[in-house]
PDB file of C-alpha atoms in Angstrom:
ATOM      1  CA  MET A  14     -40.212 -46.130   0.794  1.00 48.00           C
ATOM      2  CA  THR A  15     -42.037 -43.315   2.490  1.00 52.00           C
ATOM      3  CA  MET A  16     -42.383 -39.777   1.229  1.00 50.00           C
ATOM      4  CA  LEU A  17     -39.716 -38.747   3.684  1.00 53.00           C
ATOM      5  CA  ASP A  18     -37.291 -41.193   2.098  1.00 56.00           C
ATOM      6  CA  SER A  19     -38.063 -40.332  -1.513  1.00 55.00           C
ATOM      7  CA  PRO A  20     -35.322 -38.393  -3.366  1.00 54.00           C
ATOM      8  CA  ASP A  21     -35.949 -34.792  -4.208  1.00 52.00           C
ATOM      9  CA  PHE A  22     -35.294 -34.577  -7.929  1.00 52.00           C
ATOM     10  CA  SER A  23     -36.221 -30.889  -7.946  1.00 56.00           C
ATOM     11  CA  ALA A  24     -33.234 -29.921  -5.786  1.00 53.00           C
ATOM     12  CA  PRO A  25     -30.507 -28.147  -7.805  1.00 58.00           C
ATOM     13  CA  ARG A  26     -27.399 -30.175  -8.480  1.00 61.00           C
ATOM     14  CA  TYR A  27     -23.945 -28.951  -7.562  1.00 57.00           C
ATOM     15  CA  ASP A  28     -22.274 -27.745 -10.725  1.00 64.00           C
ATOM     16  CA  PHE A  29     -18.515 -28.328 -10.367  1.00 67.00           C
ATOM     17  CA  ALA A  30     -17.757 -26.800 -13.763  1.00 69.00           C
ATOM     18  CA  GLU A  31     -19.566 -23.577 -12.895  1.00 70.00           C
ATOM     19  CA  THR A  32     -17.867 -23.390  -9.492  1.00 71.00           C
ATOM     20  CA  ARG A  33     -14.460 -23.907 -11.104  1.00 66.00           C
ATOM     21  CA  ALA A  34     -15.199 -21.237 -13.707  1.00 65.00           C
ATOM     22  CA  ARG A  35     -16.166 -18.783 -10.957  1.00 68.00           C
ATOM     23  CA  ALA A  36     -12.987 -19.590  -9.031  1.00 65.00           C
ATOM     24  CA  VAL A  37     -10.850 -19.025 -12.123  1.00 63.00           C
ATOM     25  CA  LYS A  38     -12.644 -15.762 -12.832  1.00 64.00           C
ATOM     26  CA  ALA A  39     -12.160 -14.586  -9.241  1.00 62.00           C
ATOM     27  CA  THR A  40      -8.472 -15.498  -9.402  1.00 67.00           C
ATOM     28  CA  LYS A  41      -8.025 -13.538 -12.623  1.00 68.00           C
ATOM     29  CA  HIS A  42      -9.808 -10.522 -11.130  1.00 69.00           C
ATOM     30  CA  GLY A  43      -7.639 -10.770  -8.011  1.00 71.00           C
ATOM     31  CA  ALA A  44      -4.442 -10.974 -10.058  1.00 81.00           C
ATOM     32  CA  ALA A  45      -5.572  -8.000 -12.158  1.00 80.00           C
ATOM     33  CA  ALA A  46      -6.291  -5.999  -8.993  1.00 83.00           C
ATOM     34  CA  VAL A  47      -2.837  -6.776  -7.579  1.00 84.00           C
ATOM     35  CA  MET A  48      -1.183  -5.775 -10.854  1.00 88.00           C
ATOM     36  CA  LEU A  49      -3.170  -2.532 -10.850  1.00 88.00           C
ATOM     37  CA  LEU A  50      -2.033  -1.741  -7.308  1.00 90.00           C
ATOM     38  CA  ALA A  51       1.584  -2.653  -8.112  1.00 92.00           C
ATOM     39  CA  ASP A  52       1.722  -0.285 -11.104  1.00 93.00           C
ATOM     40  CA  PRO A  53       2.861   3.232 -10.053  1.00 94.00           C
ATOM     41  CA  ARG A  54       1.118   4.888 -12.985  1.00 94.00           C
ATOM     42  CA  GLY A  55      -2.315   6.407 -12.663  1.00 95.00           C
ATOM     43  CA  ARG A  56      -4.171   8.034  -9.784  1.00 96.00           C
ATOM     44  CA  CYS A  57      -5.580   7.004  -6.407  1.00 96.00           C
ATOM     45  CA  ASN A  58      -8.047   9.178  -4.505  1.00 96.00           C
ATOM     46  CA  ARG A  59      -8.490   9.534  -0.731  1.00 95.00           C
ATOM     47  CA  GLN A  60     -11.171   6.848  -0.530  1.00 95.00           C
ATOM     48  CA  ALA A  61      -9.084   4.137  -2.193  1.00 95.00           C
ATOM     49  CA  PHE A  62      -5.981   5.207  -0.264  1.00 96.00           C
ATOM     50  CA  LEU A  63      -7.851   4.736   3.023  1.00 96.00           C
ATOM     51  CA  TYR A  64      -9.347   1.385   1.966  1.00 95.00           C
ATOM     52  CA  ILE A  65      -5.941   0.035   0.949  1.00 95.00           C
ATOM     53  CA  ALA A  66      -4.327   1.262   4.173  1.00 95.00           C
ATOM     54  CA  LEU A  67      -7.038  -0.469   6.227  1.00 96.00           C
ATOM     55  CA  ALA A  68      -6.642  -3.656   4.169  1.00 94.00           C
ATOM     56  CA  PHE A  69      -2.882  -3.670   4.762  1.00 93.00           C
ATOM     57  CA  LEU A  70      -3.434  -3.089   8.479  1.00 93.00           C
ATOM     58  CA  ALA A  71      -5.904  -5.972   8.636  1.00 95.00           C
ATOM     59  CA  LEU A  72      -3.544  -8.214   6.678  1.00 92.00           C
ATOM     60  CA  GLN A  73      -0.574  -7.455   8.921  1.00 91.00           C
ATOM     61  CA  THR A  74      -2.672  -7.941  12.055  1.00 93.00           C
ATOM     62  CA  GLY A  75      -4.080 -11.229  10.761  1.00 94.00           C
ATOM     63  CA  VAL A  76      -0.641 -12.607   9.897  1.00 90.00           C
ATOM     64  CA  ALA A  77       0.755 -11.544  13.279  1.00 90.00           C
ATOM     65  CA  CYS A  78      -2.155 -13.212  15.109  1.00 93.00           C
ATOM     66  CA  LEU A  79      -1.765 -16.386  13.048  1.00 91.00           C
ATOM     67  CA  LEU A  80       1.953 -16.592  13.814  1.00 88.00           C
ATOM     68  CA  TRP A  81       1.197 -16.015  17.494  1.00 90.00           C
ATOM     69  CA  LEU A  82      -1.487 -18.712  17.590  1.00 92.00           C
ATOM     70  CA  LEU A  83       0.787 -21.201  15.839  1.00 88.00           C
ATOM     71  CA  ASP A  84       3.711 -20.156  18.029  1.00 86.00           C
ATOM     72  CA  LEU A  85       5.936 -19.645  14.994  1.00 85.00           C
ATOM     73  CA  GLU A  86       9.055 -17.525  14.862  1.00 85.00           C
ATOM     74  CA  VAL A  87       9.899 -15.772  11.597  1.00 82.00           C
ATOM     75  CA  THR A  88      13.493 -15.079  10.668  1.00 86.00           C
ATOM     76  CA  ARG A  89      14.540 -11.615   9.550  1.00 85.00           C
ATOM     77  CA  SER A  90      15.041 -12.754   5.952  1.00 88.00           C
ATOM     78  CA  ALA A  91      11.614 -14.417   5.887  1.00 84.00           C
ATOM     79  CA  SER A  92      10.033 -11.305   7.385  1.00 85.00           C
ATOM     80  CA  LEU A  93      11.651  -9.121   4.714  1.00 87.00           C
ATOM     81  CA  ALA A  94      10.437 -11.470   1.986  1.00 87.00           C
ATOM     82  CA  MET A  95       6.885 -11.421   3.379  1.00 86.00           C
ATOM     83  CA  ASN A  96       6.802  -7.643   3.709  1.00 88.00           C
ATOM     84  CA  ALA A  97       8.453  -6.858   0.359  1.00 92.00           C
ATOM     85  CA  PRO A  98       5.172  -7.011  -1.657  1.00 91.00           C
ATOM     86  CA  VAL A  99       3.422  -4.836   0.931  1.00 90.00           C
ATOM     87  CA  LEU A 100       6.245  -2.293   0.813  1.00 92.00           C
ATOM     88  CA  TRP A 101       6.207  -2.266  -2.993  1.00 94.00           C
ATOM     89  CA  ILE A 102       2.451  -1.792  -3.270  1.00 94.00           C
ATOM     90  CA  GLY A 103       2.494   0.766  -0.463  1.00 94.00           C
ATOM     91  CA  THR A 104       5.090   2.767  -2.391  1.00 95.00           C
ATOM     92  CA  THR A 105       3.197   2.592  -5.677  1.00 96.00           C
ATOM     93  CA  ILE A 106      -0.061   3.616  -4.000  1.00 96.00           C
ATOM     94  CA  CYS A 107       1.660   6.644  -2.450  1.00 96.00           C
ATOM     95  CA  ILE A 108       2.941   7.547  -5.926  1.00 96.00           C
ATOM     96  CA  LYS A 109      -0.577   7.178  -7.348  1.00 97.00           C
ATOM     97  CA  ARG A 110      -1.860   9.403  -4.546  1.00 97.00           C
ATOM     98  CA  LEU A 111       0.712  12.065  -5.381  1.00 97.00           C
ATOM     99  CA  HIS A 112      -0.377  11.850  -9.015  1.00 96.00           C
ATOM    100  CA  ASP A 113      -3.967  12.363  -7.902  1.00 97.00           C
ATOM    101  CA  VAL A 114      -3.127  15.718  -6.323  1.00 95.00           C
ATOM    102  CA  GLY A 115      -1.072  16.743  -9.356  1.00 94.00           C
ATOM    103  CA  ARG A 116       2.452  16.046  -8.094  1.00 94.00           C
ATOM    104  CA  ARG A 117       5.115  13.843  -9.630  1.00 94.00           C
ATOM    105  CA  GLY A 118       6.202  10.580  -8.088  1.00 94.00           C
ATOM    106  CA  TRP A 119       9.754  11.762  -7.373  1.00 93.00           C
ATOM    107  CA  TRP A 120       8.324  13.791  -4.484  1.00 94.00           C
ATOM    108  CA  LEU A 121       8.174  10.536  -2.506  1.00 94.00           C
ATOM    109  CA  PRO A 122      11.873   9.513  -2.626  1.00 94.00           C
ATOM    110  CA  GLY A 123      12.869  13.179  -2.451  1.00 94.00           C
ATOM    111  CA  ALA A 124      10.870  13.747   0.740  1.00 93.00           C
ATOM    112  CA  PHE A 125      12.191  10.496   2.231  1.00 93.00           C
ATOM    113  CA  VAL A 126      15.841  11.423   1.578  1.00 95.00           C
ATOM    114  CA  LEU A 127      15.279  14.921   2.988  1.00 94.00           C
ATOM    115  CA  TRP A 128      13.627  13.454   6.100  1.00 93.00           C
ATOM    116  CA  VAL A 129      16.526  11.032   6.685  1.00 93.00           C
ATOM    117  CA  VAL A 130      19.162  13.765   6.217  1.00 94.00           C
ATOM    118  CA  VAL A 131      17.410  16.175   8.594  1.00 91.00           C
ATOM    119  CA  ALA A 132      16.907  13.408  11.160  1.00 91.00           C
ATOM    120  CA  LEU A 133      20.603  12.512  11.042  1.00 91.00           C
ATOM    121  CA  ILE A 134      21.644  16.158  11.397  1.00 91.00           C
ATOM    122  CA  VAL A 135      19.300  16.743  14.340  1.00 87.00           C
ATOM    123  CA  THR A 136      20.355  13.602  16.217  1.00 87.00           C
ATOM    124  CA  THR A 137      24.040  14.330  15.575  1.00 88.00           C
ATOM    125  CA  ILE A 138      23.769  17.891  16.900  1.00 88.00           C
ATOM    126  CA  ILE A 139      21.842  16.816  19.986  1.00 85.00           C
ATOM    127  CA  SER A 140      24.310  14.005  20.653  1.00 83.00           C
ATOM    128  CA  MET A 141      27.183  16.517  20.503  1.00 86.00           C
ATOM    129  CA  LEU A 142      25.485  19.032  22.803  1.00 86.00           C
ATOM    130  CA  LEU A 143      24.203  16.590  25.437  1.00 83.00           C
ATOM    131  CA  PRO A 144      25.941  13.879  27.454  1.00 82.00           C
ATOM    132  CA  PRO A 145      25.744  10.345  25.999  1.00 78.00           C
ATOM    133  CA  GLU A 146      23.422   9.062  28.742  1.00 79.00           C
ATOM    134  CA  ALA A 147      20.782  11.651  27.768  1.00 75.00           C
ATOM    135  CA  MET A 148      20.183   9.809  24.491  1.00 77.00           C
ATOM    136  CA  GLU A 149      19.796   6.372  26.035  1.00 80.00           C
ATOM    137  CA  ALA A 150      16.483   4.580  25.488  1.00 78.00           C
ATOM    138  CA  GLY A 151      13.998   5.505  28.182  1.00 77.00           C
ATOM    139  CA  GLN A 152      15.353   8.986  28.800  1.00 80.00           C
ATOM    140  CA  PRO A 153      13.044  12.007  28.228  1.00 84.00           C
ATOM    141  CA  ILE A 154      15.407  13.533  25.653  1.00 84.00           C
ATOM    142  CA  PHE A 155      15.450  10.267  23.720  1.00 84.00           C
ATOM    143  CA  PHE A 156      11.633  10.208  23.511  1.00 87.00           C
ATOM    144  CA  ALA A 157      11.492  13.906  22.616  1.00 87.00           C
ATOM    145  CA  VAL A 158      13.938  13.413  19.739  1.00 85.00           C
ATOM    146  CA  LEU A 159      12.099  10.280  18.571  1.00 86.00           C
ATOM    147  CA  ILE A 160       8.763  12.104  18.525  1.00 90.00           C
ATOM    148  CA  GLY A 161      10.292  15.118  16.785  1.00 88.00           C
ATOM    149  CA  ILE A 162      11.763  12.899  14.071  1.00 89.00           C
ATOM    150  CA  THR A 163       8.521  10.936  13.602  1.00 91.00           C
ATOM    151  CA  LEU A 164       6.170  13.923  13.421  1.00 92.00           C
ATOM    152  CA  PRO A 165       7.133  15.054   9.864  1.00 91.00           C
ATOM    153  CA  ALA A 166       6.560  11.541   8.480  1.00 91.00           C
ATOM    154  CA  PHE A 167       3.226  11.327  10.307  1.00 93.00           C
ATOM    155  CA  ALA A 168       2.224  14.763   8.991  1.00 94.00           C
ATOM    156  CA  ALA A 169       3.085  13.693   5.435  1.00 94.00           C
ATOM    157  CA  LEU A 170       0.945  10.564   5.831  1.00 93.00           C
ATOM    158  CA  ILE A 171      -1.989  12.625   7.112  1.00 96.00           C
ATOM    159  CA  TRP A 172      -1.579  14.953   4.139  1.00 96.00           C
ATOM    160  CA  LEU A 173      -1.718  12.004   1.723  1.00 95.00           C
ATOM    161  CA  HIS A 174      -4.957  10.860   3.371  1.00 95.00           C
ATOM    162  CA  THR A 175      -6.616  14.277   3.352  1.00 96.00           C
ATOM    163  CA  ALA A 176      -5.326  16.192   0.305  1.00 95.00           C
ATOM    164  CA  PRO A 177      -8.154  16.747  -2.210  1.00 95.00           C
ATOM    165  CA  SER A 178      -7.925  15.241  -5.669  1.00 94.00           C
ATOM    166  CA  ALA A 179      -7.238  17.342  -8.744  1.00 94.00           C
ATOM    167  CA  PRO A 180     -10.750  18.158  -9.970  1.00 92.00           C
ATOM    168  CA  SER A 181     -10.191  17.147 -13.593  1.00 92.00           C
ATOM    169  CA  LEU A 182      -8.032  15.132 -15.945  1.00 92.00           C
ATOM    170  CA  ASN A 183      -4.323  15.734 -15.366  1.00 93.00           C
ATOM    171  CA  ALA A 184      -1.054  14.409 -16.802  1.00 91.00           C
ATOM    172  CA  PHE A 185      -1.391  11.166 -14.808  1.00 94.00           C
ATOM    173  CA  GLY A 186      -4.895  10.107 -15.783  1.00 94.00           C
ATOM    174  CA  PRO A 187      -8.602  10.856 -15.436  1.00 94.00           C
ATOM    175  CA  VAL A 188     -10.396  11.579 -12.166  1.00 94.00           C
ATOM    176  CA  PRO A 189     -10.741   8.259 -10.272  1.00 94.00           C
ATOM    177  CA  VAL A 190     -14.261   6.872 -10.013  1.00 90.00           C
ATOM    178  CA  GLY A 191     -15.753   3.755  -8.465  1.00 89.00           C
ATOM    179  CA  PHE A 192     -13.229   2.222  -6.085  1.00 89.00           C
ATOM    180  CA  GLY A 193     -10.978   5.250  -6.533  1.00 93.00           C
ATOM    181  CA  ILE A 194      -8.138   4.249  -8.885  1.00 94.00           C
ATOM    182  CA  SER A 195      -7.659   5.320 -12.491  1.00 93.00           C
ATOM    183  CA  MET A 196      -4.990   4.587 -15.087  1.00 91.00           C
ATOM    184  CA  PRO A 197      -3.448   6.925 -17.675  1.00 88.00           C
ATOM    185  CA  ALA A 198      -4.395   7.031 -21.324  1.00 72.00           C
ATOM    186  CA  LYS A 199      -4.089   3.822 -23.316  1.00 65.00           C
ATOM    187  CA  SER A 200      -1.160   5.198 -25.303  1.00 46.00           C
ATOM    188  CA  ARG A 201       0.874   5.471 -22.091  1.00 47.00           C
ATOM    189  CA  ARG A 202      -0.103   2.038 -20.792  1.00 45.00           C
ATOM    190  CA  THR A 203       1.462   0.446 -23.877  1.00 48.00           C
ATOM    191  CA  ARG A 204       4.949   1.705 -23.074  1.00 49.00           C
ATOM    192  CA  PRO A 205       7.650  -0.946 -22.601  1.00 46.00           C
ATOM    193  CA  VAL A 206       7.662  -2.744 -19.278  1.00 42.00           C
ATOM    194  CA  HIS A 207      11.241  -1.704 -18.426  1.00 42.00           C
ATOM    195  CA  VAL A 208      10.258   1.994 -18.320  1.00 42.00           C
ATOM    196  CA  TYR A 209       6.880   1.744 -16.592  1.00 43.00           C
ATOM    197  CA  TYR A 210       8.238   2.492 -13.116  1.00 44.00           C
ATOM    198  CA  ALA A 211      10.211   5.513 -14.298  1.00 45.00           C
ATOM    199  CA  ASP A 212       7.097   6.596 -16.197  1.00 46.00           C
ATOM    200  CA  GLY A 213       5.058   6.435 -13.021  1.00 49.00           C
ATOM    201  CA  VAL A 214       7.597   8.296 -10.882  1.00 49.00           C
ATOM    202  CA  MET A 215       8.807  10.949 -13.283  1.00 50.00           C
ATOM    203  CA  ALA A 216       5.705  11.609 -15.394  1.00 51.00           C
TER     204      ALA A 216
END
């Protein structure tokens, strides 16, 4: 046996137990992070809001590309099931962001209902004043109405991304540090599970 063939006893051995422990730890941290994002209580600053939005965009793009590469078609029910967690976390993060600027979570559903009502009123009035063909897809009036309806929602999203955080502790928790998310006081986190969502929205 030559020196080239001799085993290298100094080389570190692969530790399966340590690798498994790291995987379990990473899984627990990941689950804790998801639970934190899914909880509407607490605060989320502009930095974390942007990071989460970019992560969701990357996730949606990656899934779409994967489905395209595999030439798979997703049914409407499957698509709703896949997007339900994203919609839930997106809603809770918006609530956290409202908390961060000192506003209650009910501003989100309230603004959404107001936007839908105004959009319905505007489209109904325009449909009554103009001939039916003017509102067909591809017509200039159709695009003008679509843009006019979309602009308030886009403006609200820009506001969520740019509004400064409350400079100090408020009713929803301390000023976020690190990644940009903070939770309320421990006494509020111990409330029963069945009221945590109402606590996050109405607090």
